Coordinates of C-alpha atoms and ligand atoms in Angstrom, one line a residue:
X30 CA 21.3 3.3 -15.6
X31 CA 20.6 0.1 -17.4
X32 CA 20.9 -0.2 -21.1
X33 CA 20.9 -2.9 -23.7
X34 CA 22.9 -3.5 -26.8
X35 CA 21.4 -5.1 -29.9
X36 CA 23.5 -6.4 -32.8
X37 CA 21.3 -6.0 -35.9
X38 CA 20.9 -8.1 -39.0
X39 CA 19.6 -11.3 -37.6
X40 CA 16.3 -12.7 -39.1
X41 CA 13.9 -13.4 -36.2
X42 CA 11.9 -16.6 -36.1
X43 CA 10.1 -18.6 -33.5
X44 CA 7.2 -18.6 -31.0
X45 CA 6.3 -16.4 -28.0
X46 CA 3.6 -16.4 -25.3
X47 CA 2.0 -13.0 -24.7
X48 CA 1.7 -11.7 -21.1
X49 CA -1.2 -10.1 -19.4
X50 CA -2.2 -6.6 -20.5
X51 CA -0.5 -3.7 -18.6
X52 CA -3.4 -1.4 -19.5
X53 CA -6.0 -3.9 -18.2
X54 CA -4.2 -4.9 -15.0
X55 CA -3.6 -1.4 -13.7
X56 CA -7.3 -0.3 -13.4
X57 CA -8.2 -3.8 -12.2
X58 CA -5.6 -3.4 -9.4
X59 CA -7.4 -0.2 -8.5
X60 CA -10.7 -2.1 -8.5
X61 CA -9.3 -4.5 -5.9
X62 CA -9.9 -1.7 -3.4
X63 CA -13.7 -2.5 -3.7
X64 CA -13.7 -6.3 -3.5
X65 CA -12.0 -7.2 -0.2
X66 CA -9.8 -10.1 -1.4
X67 CA -8.8 -10.5 -5.1
X68 CA -6.6 -13.0 -6.8
X69 CA -5.5 -11.6 -10.2
X70 CA -4.0 -14.1 -12.6
X71 CA -1.9 -13.4 -15.8
X72 CA -0.4 -10.4 -14.0
X73 CA 2.7 -9.3 -15.9
X74 CA 6.0 -8.6 -14.0
X75 CA 6.3 -4.9 -15.0
X76 CA 7.5 -1.8 -13.0
X77 CA 4.1 -0.2 -13.5
X78 CA 2.4 -3.2 -11.8
X79 CA 4.9 -2.8 -8.9
X80 CA 4.0 0.9 -8.7
X81 CA 0.3 0.0 -8.5
X82 CA 1.0 -2.5 -5.7
X83 CA 3.1 0.2 -3.9
X84 CA 0.0 2.4 -4.0
X85 CA -2.2 -0.4 -2.7
X86 CA 0.2 -1.2 0.1
X87 CA 0.5 2.5 1.1
X88 CA -3.3 2.6 1.4
X89 CA -3.1 -0.3 3.8
X90 CA -3.7 -3.3 1.6
X91 CA -1.7 -6.5 1.7
X92 CA -0.4 -7.3 -1.7
X93 CA 1.9 -10.2 -2.7
X94 CA 2.8 -12.1 -5.9
X95 CA 2.5 -15.8 -6.3
X96 CA 4.2 -16.6 -9.6
X97 CA 2.0 -15.0 -12.4
X98 CA -0.7 -14.0 -9.9
X99 CA -1.1 -11.2 -7.4
X100 CA -3.2 -11.5 -4.3
X101 CA -4.7 -8.4 -2.8
X102 CA -6.4 -8.1 0.6
X103 CA -8.0 -4.7 0.9
X104 CA -10.3 -5.1 3.9
X105 CA -7.9 -3.2 6.2
X106 CA -7.5 0.2 4.4
X107 CA -5.8 2.7 6.6
X108 CA -5.9 5.9 4.5
X109 CA -7.3 7.5 1.4
X110 CA -4.5 9.8 0.3
X111 CA -1.8 9.0 -2.3
X112 CA 1.4 11.0 -2.0
X113 CA 3.1 12.8 -4.8
X114 CA 5.9 10.4 -5.1
X115 CA 3.7 7.4 -5.7
X116 CA 1.4 9.3 -8.1
X117 CA 4.4 10.5 -10.2
X118 CA 5.8 7.0 -10.4
X119 CA 3.1 6.0 -12.9
X120 CA 1.0 8.3 -15.0
X121 CA -2.0 6.1 -14.8
X122 CA -2.2 6.2 -11.0
X123 CA -5.0 8.6 -11.6
X124 CA -7.3 5.7 -12.1
X125 CA -7.0 5.0 -8.3
X126 CA -9.0 8.2 -7.7
X127 CA -12.4 6.7 -8.6
X128 CA -11.8 3.5 -6.6
X129 CA -10.5 5.3 -3.5
X130 CA -13.5 7.7 -3.5
X131 CA -15.9 4.8 -4.0
X132 CA -14.3 2.9 -1.1
X133 CA -13.6 5.8 1.3
X134 CA -16.0 8.5 0.3
X135 CA -13.0 10.8 0.0
X136 CA -9.5 11.0 -1.4
X137 CA -6.5 13.2 -1.5
X138 CA -4.1 12.7 -4.4
X139 CA -1.6 14.8 -6.1
X140 CA -2.2 15.8 -9.7
X141 CA -0.6 13.3 -11.9
X142 CA 2.8 14.4 -13.2
X143 CA 3.8 15.5 -16.7
X144 CA 4.3 12.9 -19.4
X145 CA 6.5 12.4 -22.4
X146 CA 3.5 12.2 -24.7
X147 CA 2.5 15.9 -24.3
X148 CA -0.1 17.5 -22.1
X149 CA -2.4 14.9 -20.4
X150 CA -5.1 16.9 -18.6
X151 CA -7.6 15.0 -16.4
X152 CA -10.5 17.5 -16.9
X153 CA -12.8 14.7 -18.2
X154 CA -12.0 12.6 -15.1
X155 CA -12.8 15.5 -12.7
X156 CA -16.0 16.7 -14.5
X157 CA -17.4 13.2 -14.6
X158 CA -16.6 12.5 -10.9
X159 CA -18.3 15.8 -10.1
X160 CA -21.4 14.6 -11.9
X161 CA -21.4 11.5 -9.7
X162 CA -21.6 13.8 -6.6
X163 CA -17.9 14.3 -5.8
X164 CA -16.7 17.7 -4.5
X165 CA -13.2 18.4 -5.8
X166 CA -10.9 21.2 -4.5
X167 CA -7.6 21.7 -6.1
X168 CA -5.0 23.0 -3.7
X169 CA -1.2 23.3 -4.3
X170 CA -1.0 20.5 -6.8
X171 CA -3.3 18.2 -4.8
X172 CA -6.9 17.2 -5.4
X173 CA -9.1 17.0 -2.3
X174 CA -12.1 15.0 -3.1
X175 CA -15.1 14.4 -0.8
X176 CA -18.6 13.0 -1.2
X177 CA -20.9 15.2 1.0
X178 CA -23.8 12.7 0.7
X179 CA -23.4 9.6 -1.4
X180 CA -22.1 8.8 -4.9
X181 CA -25.1 8.9 -7.1
X182 CA -25.6 7.6 -10.6
X183 CA -25.6 10.1 -13.5
X184 CA -25.7 10.4 -17.3
X185 CA -22.3 11.3 -18.6
X186 CA -21.5 12.0 -22.2
X187 CA -17.7 12.2 -22.8
X188 CA -16.6 14.7 -25.5
X189 CA -13.7 12.3 -26.2
X190 CA -13.7 8.5 -25.4
X191 CA -10.9 8.9 -22.8
X192 CA -9.7 5.5 -21.6
X193 CA -8.7 6.7 -18.1
X194 CA -11.9 8.8 -17.6
X195 CA -14.1 5.9 -18.6
X196 CA -12.3 3.7 -16.1
X197 CA -12.6 6.2 -13.3
X198 CA -16.3 6.6 -13.9
X199 CA -16.9 2.8 -13.9
X200 CA -14.9 2.4 -10.6
X201 CA -16.8 5.3 -8.9
X202 CA -20.2 4.4 -10.3
X203 CA -20.3 0.6 -9.7
X204 CA -21.2 1.2 -6.0
X205 CA -23.0 4.5 -6.4
X206 CA -26.7 5.0 -5.6
X207 CA -28.7 4.6 -8.8
X208 CA -27.9 4.2 -12.5
X209 CA -25.0 5.7 -14.6
X210 CA -24.9 5.9 -18.4
X211 CA -21.7 6.7 -20.1
X212 CA -22.1 7.7 -23.8
X213 CA -19.1 8.0 -26.1
X214 CA -17.2 5.9 -23.6
X215 CA -13.8 4.4 -24.5
X216 CA -14.2 0.9 -26.1
X217 CA -10.8 -0.5 -25.6
X218 CA -10.6 -4.2 -24.7
X219 CA -9.1 -3.1 -21.4
X220 CA -12.3 -1.3 -20.5
X221 CA -14.3 -4.5 -21.2
X222 CA -11.8 -6.3 -19.0
X223 CA -12.2 -3.9 -16.1
X224 CA -16.0 -4.2 -16.4
X225 CA -15.8 -8.0 -16.6
X226 CA -13.6 -8.1 -13.4
X227 CA -16.1 -5.9 -11.5
X228 CA -19.0 -8.0 -12.8
X229 CA -17.3 -11.2 -11.5
X230 CA -17.2 -9.4 -8.2
X231 CA -20.9 -8.7 -8.3
X232 CA -21.2 -5.4 -10.1
X233 CA -24.0 -4.7 -12.6
X234 CA -22.5 -3.3 -15.8
X235 CA -23.6 -3.6 -19.4
X236 CA -21.6 -2.5 -22.4
X237 CA -23.7 -2.0 -25.6
X238 CA -22.4 -2.6 -29.1
X239 CA -22.2 1.1 -29.7
X240 CA -20.0 1.5 -26.7
X241 CA -22.5 3.0 -24.3
X242 CA -22.0 1.7 -20.8
X243 CA -24.9 1.2 -18.4
X244 CA -24.0 0.8 -14.7
X245 CA -26.5 0.1 -11.9
X246 CA -24.8 0.8 -8.6
X247 CA -24.7 -2.1 -6.1
X248 CA -24.2 -2.0 -2.3
X249 CA -21.3 -4.3 -2.1
X250 CA -18.8 -6.3 -4.2
X251 CA -17.4 -9.6 -3.1
X252 CA -14.0 -11.4 -3.2
X253 CA -13.0 -12.5 -6.6
X254 CA -10.5 -14.5 -8.7
X255 CA -9.9 -13.2 -12.2
X256 CA -7.5 -13.6 -15.2
X257 CA -6.4 -10.5 -17.1
X258 CA -6.6 -10.4 -20.9
X259 CA -3.5 -10.7 -23.1
X260 CA -1.5 -7.5 -24.0
X261 CA -2.4 -6.6 -27.6
X262 CA 0.3 -3.9 -27.7
X263 CA 3.0 -6.3 -26.6
X264 CA 1.7 -8.6 -29.4
X265 CA 1.8 -5.7 -32.0
X266 CA 5.3 -4.9 -31.0
X267 CA 6.7 -8.4 -31.5
X268 CA 4.9 -8.6 -34.9
X269 CA 6.8 -5.4 -35.9
X270 CA 10.1 -6.9 -34.5
X271 CA 9.7 -10.0 -36.7
X272 CA 8.6 -8.0 -39.7
X273 CA 11.5 -5.5 -39.7
X274 CA 14.0 -8.5 -39.9
X275 CA 12.1 -10.2 -42.7
X276 CA 11.3 -12.9 -40.2
X277 CA 8.4 -15.0 -39.0
X278 CA 6.7 -15.4 -35.7
X279 CA 3.9 -17.2 -33.9
X280 CA 2.4 -15.4 -30.9
X281 CA 0.2 -17.5 -28.6
X282 CA -2.1 -16.7 -25.7
X283 CA -3.5 -13.7 -27.6
X284 CA -7.0 -12.6 -28.5
X285 CA -6.5 -12.0 -32.3
X286 CA -9.6 -9.8 -32.6
X287 CA -8.0 -7.2 -30.4
X288 CA -5.6 -6.4 -33.2
X289 CA -8.0 -6.3 -36.1
X290 CA -7.0 -2.7 -37.0
X291 CA -3.3 -3.7 -37.0
X292 CA -3.4 -6.6 -39.6
X293 CA -4.4 -4.5 -42.7
X294 CA -1.5 -2.1 -42.0
X295 CA 1.0 -5.0 -41.6
X296 CA -0.4 -6.6 -44.8
X297 CA 0.1 -3.3 -46.6
X298 CA 3.7 -3.5 -45.5
X299 CA 4.0 -6.9 -47.2
X300 CA 3.4 -9.2 -44.2
X301 CA 1.1 -12.2 -44.3
X302 CA -0.9 -12.7 -41.1
X303 CA -2.9 -15.8 -40.1
X304 CA -4.9 -16.1 -36.9
X305 CA -6.8 -18.8 -35.1
X306 CA -8.6 -18.8 -31.8
X307 CA -5.6 -17.8 -29.6
X308 CA -2.6 -17.3 -31.8
X309 CA -1.3 -15.0 -34.6
X310 CA 1.3 -16.1 -37.2
X311 CA 3.2 -13.5 -39.2
X312 CA 5.6 -14.0 -42.1
X313 CA 7.2 -11.1 -43.8
X314 CA 9.1 -10.0 -46.9
X315 CA 12.8 -9.3 -47.0
X316 CA 12.1 -5.5 -47.2
X317 CA 8.8 -3.9 -46.0
X318 CA 6.6 -1.9 -48.3
X319 CA 5.5 1.7 -47.4
X320 CA 2.1 2.3 -45.7
X321 CA 0.0 5.0 -47.4
X322 CA -1.5 6.4 -44.2
X323 CA -1.6 5.3 -40.6
X324 CA -4.1 7.3 -38.5
X325 CA -4.1 6.5 -34.8
X326 CA -7.7 6.5 -33.4
X327 CA -9.6 5.3 -30.3
X328 CA -10.5 1.6 -30.4
X329 CA -11.4 -0.1 -32.7
X330 CA -9.2 2.3 -34.7
X331 CA -5.4 1.8 -35.0
X332 CA -3.9 2.0 -31.5
X333 CA -1.6 4.9 -30.8
X334 CA 0.6 2.6 -28.6
X335 CA 1.5 0.6 -31.7
X336 CA 2.4 3.7 -33.7
X337 CA 6.1 3.9 -32.6
X338 CA 7.1 0.3 -33.2
X339 CA 5.4 0.3 -36.6
X340 CA 7.2 3.6 -37.6
X341 CA 10.5 1.7 -37.1
X342 CA 9.3 -0.8 -39.7
X343 CA 8.4 2.0 -42.1
X344 CA 11.8 3.6 -41.7
X345 CA 13.3 0.9 -44.0
X346 CA 10.4 0.5 -46.3
X347 CA 10.7 0.7 -50.1
X348 CA 9.0 4.1 -50.2
X349 CA 7.3 6.8 -48.1
X350 CA 4.7 6.3 -45.3
X351 CA 2.6 8.9 -43.6
X352 CA 1.5 8.9 -40.0
X353 CA -1.1 11.0 -38.3
X354 CA -1.1 10.8 -34.4
X355 CA -4.7 11.8 -33.4
X356 CA -4.5 10.8 -29.7
X357 CA -1.4 12.5 -28.2
X358 CA 0.1 15.9 -29.1
X359 CA 3.7 14.9 -29.1
X360 CA 4.2 11.2 -29.6
X361 CA 7.0 11.3 -32.1
X362 CA 10.0 11.7 -29.7
X363 CA 11.4 8.4 -31.0
X364 CA 11.7 9.9 -34.5
X365 CA 14.7 12.0 -33.5
X366 CA 16.4 9.0 -32.0
X367 CA 15.6 6.8 -35.1
X368 CA 17.2 9.6 -37.2
X369 CA 20.5 8.8 -35.3
X370 CA 20.3 5.4 -36.8
X371 CA 19.9 6.9 -40.3
X372 CA 16.1 7.1 -40.5
X373 CA 14.5 9.9 -42.6
X374 CA 11.4 11.2 -40.7
X375 CA 9.9 14.6 -41.0
X376 CA 7.6 15.6 -38.2
X377 CA 5.1 18.5 -38.6
X378 CA 2.8 18.7 -35.5
X379 CA 0.7 15.5 -35.5
X380 CA 1.9 14.4 -39.0
X381 CA 5.1 12.4 -39.6
X382 CA 6.4 11.6 -43.1
X383 CA 8.7 8.5 -43.1
X384 CA 10.9 8.2 -46.2
X385 CA 12.2 4.6 -46.1
X386 CA 16.0 4.1 -46.3
X387 CA 17.8 1.1 -47.6
X388 CA 19.7 0.5 -44.4
X389 CA 19.8 1.7 -40.8
X390 CA 23.0 1.7 -38.8
X391 CA 23.8 1.0 -35.2
X392 CA 23.9 4.0 -32.8
X393 CA 23.6 5.0 -29.2
X394 CA 20.0 6.1 -28.7
X395 CA 17.9 7.1 -25.7
X396 CA 14.4 5.8 -24.8
X397 CA 12.1 8.7 -24.3
X398 CA 9.0 6.8 -23.3
X399 CA 7.7 3.2 -23.2
X400 CA 6.6 2.6 -26.8
X401 CA 9.3 4.9 -28.1
X402 CA 11.8 2.6 -26.5
X403 CA 10.2 -0.4 -28.1
X404 CA 10.5 1.4 -31.5
X405 CA 14.3 1.9 -31.0
X406 CA 14.8 -1.8 -30.2
X407 CA 12.7 -2.7 -33.2
X408 CA 14.9 -0.5 -35.5
X409 CA 18.1 -1.8 -33.9
X410 CA 17.1 -5.4 -34.9
X411 CA 17.4 -4.4 -38.5
X412 CA 20.3 -2.0 -38.2
X413 CA 23.8 -2.7 -39.4
X414 CA 26.2 -3.1 -36.5
X415 CA 25.5 -2.7 -32.8
X416 CA 23.1 -0.2 -31.2
X417 CA 23.2 0.9 -27.5
X418 CA 19.8 1.7 -26.1
X419 CA 19.8 3.6 -22.8
X420 CA 17.1 4.6 -20.3
X421 CA 15.5 1.2 -20.7
X422 CA 13.5 1.7 -17.5
X423 CA 10.9 3.1 -19.8
X424 CA 10.7 -0.3 -21.6
X425 CA 10.4 -2.2 -18.3
X426 CA 7.2 -0.4 -17.5
X427 CA 5.4 -2.3 -20.3
X428 CA 7.4 -5.3 -21.5
X429 CA 8.2 -8.3 -19.4
X430 CA 11.5 -10.2 -20.3
X431 CA 11.9 -8.1 -23.4
X432 CA 15.6 -9.0 -24.1
X433 CA 15.0 -12.7 -23.2
X434 CA 12.1 -12.9 -25.6
X435 CA 14.1 -11.2 -28.4
X436 CA 17.0 -13.5 -27.8
X437 CA 14.7 -16.6 -27.9
X438 CA 13.7 -15.5 -31.5
X439 CA 17.4 -15.3 -32.6
X440 CA 18.3 -11.7 -31.8
X441 CA 21.7 -10.8 -30.3
X442 CA 20.7 -8.7 -27.3
X443 CA 22.8 -8.0 -24.2
X444 CA 21.8 -6.1 -21.0
X445 CA 24.6 -3.8 -19.7
Ligands
LIG508 C1 -4.5 5.0 -21.9 O1 -4.0 6.3 -21.4 C2 -3.3 4.1 -21.9 N1 -2.7 4.0 -20.6 C3 -2.3 4.7 -22.9 O2 -1.2 3.7 -23.1 C4 -3.0 4.8 -24.3 O3 -2.1 5.4 -25.2 C5 -4.2 5.7 -24.1 O4 -5.1 5.1 -23.2 C6 -5.0 5.8 -25.5 O5 -5.3 4.5 -25.9 C7 -3.3 3.1 -19.7 O6 -4.3 2.5 -20.0 C8 -2.6 3.0 -18.4 P1 -6.9 8.8 -22.6 P2 -5.0 7.4 -20.9 O7 -7.5 9.3 -21.3 O8 -6.1 6.8 -20.1 C9 -6.9 13.5 -23.6 C10 1.0 3.0 -23.1 O9 1.9 3.2 -23.8 N2 -7.6 13.6 -22.4 O10 -7.7 8.0 -23.5 O11 -4.3 8.5 -20.3 C11 -5.4 13.1 -23.4 O12 -4.6 14.2 -23.1 C12 0.1 4.1 -22.6 O13 0.7 1.8 -22.6 C13 -8.1 14.9 -22.0 O14 -7.9 15.9 -22.8 O15 -5.6 7.9 -22.3 C14 -5.0 12.4 -24.6 O16 -4.6 13.3 -25.6 C15 0.5 5.4 -23.1 N3 -8.7 15.0 -20.8 C16 -6.3 11.7 -25.0 O17 -7.4 12.4 -24.4 C17 -8.9 14.0 -20.0 O18 -9.5 14.1 -18.9 C18 -6.4 10.2 -24.7 O19 -6.3 10.0 -23.4 C19 -8.5 12.7 -20.4 C20 -7.8 12.6 -21.6

């Protein structure tokens, strides 16, 4: 089991390039099932990306990496089922469902496994696919999906702007017969990126200001070359890493608008943030200030994926900060591990009260999930002494070269 050690107390400073977005590249890789040949640039080297390529290969695609790009040939598909093992490797494998159904007219996948963030039902995915004409039978943990006639366009109003459900609808509807309208769709930049990838391949998709998505089904998509957007959550994480050490950082190859909801929170914590077309510069105070209230919301609200790294920052603030996690039921597992480092965090359901302490101290802590793991590393950068962070396979799912990047900013990080 790999682990890293971090010796805290070093002020971080320097510059980093941000990699392609995990949460954009995964649905785009599912979309390559519809285009024949795809060359995807700015593809981060992450274990989740490997898991997605394993699914594509299992389905009969040829997938190979050329540096920062992945080339997918999906003409010769051999099957339309995804076995349990592959589905469980990555929670978001569920977005392959819409693409496999659109490509094959049927699919058999196991129900996606449990997750550290609490219950993650896919009822909105299934009810939406049914509206598009899919028949779905659940049997012994598997979903058997078939399209008796043809996928047909439909009006779908989502009770909650689910990212995954919106992606599955787009993937299934882009080659359906007729028009689909998704109201209260998710508005995350990763949704726009999926739509833009499919449009580059010939799809007819329009996203309105208010987030409503209009899709006119087309007969065929064509081969495509596409570059994935930068990872706004990776960027938010490094901003928190610099801020917790009283440091400064410049992030390049980012789209600063994607973090508009994050800047006011960092400024409230005492940071100064400057942006230009494709970079973000942050300078911070010696000790962060408390943040009155952080409420995680669907985009353009504050991203739930940045909640954990930011909480590490609040754990040494000069006062008390309050967090409300509105997206996932139990996304505070990192709080217990931060407490081992001396943090004072009270969790009551979806609310966490973080009473800032003067100093954290090194400890052995366990990553419980991807962003929780990033939170522990962020805290360790400011802690007195050495921290040992275990189960870092969680971190490798979403951060490329994490230790190398932190070391390049002046941190003392070792992989064991
Ligand atoms: C995506 O997950 C991201 N994952 C998550 O990032 C992110 O936290 C989340 O969106 C919210 O922004 C990927 O893009 C691969 P949802 P997803 O469907 O699609 C409930 C990370 O750290 N819900 O918007 O699963 C659900 O239980 C990961 O990179 C239903 O009830 O998110 C959850 O509480 C973690 N029924 C909420 O909606 C459904 O059918 C948000 O889920 C679908 C969702």
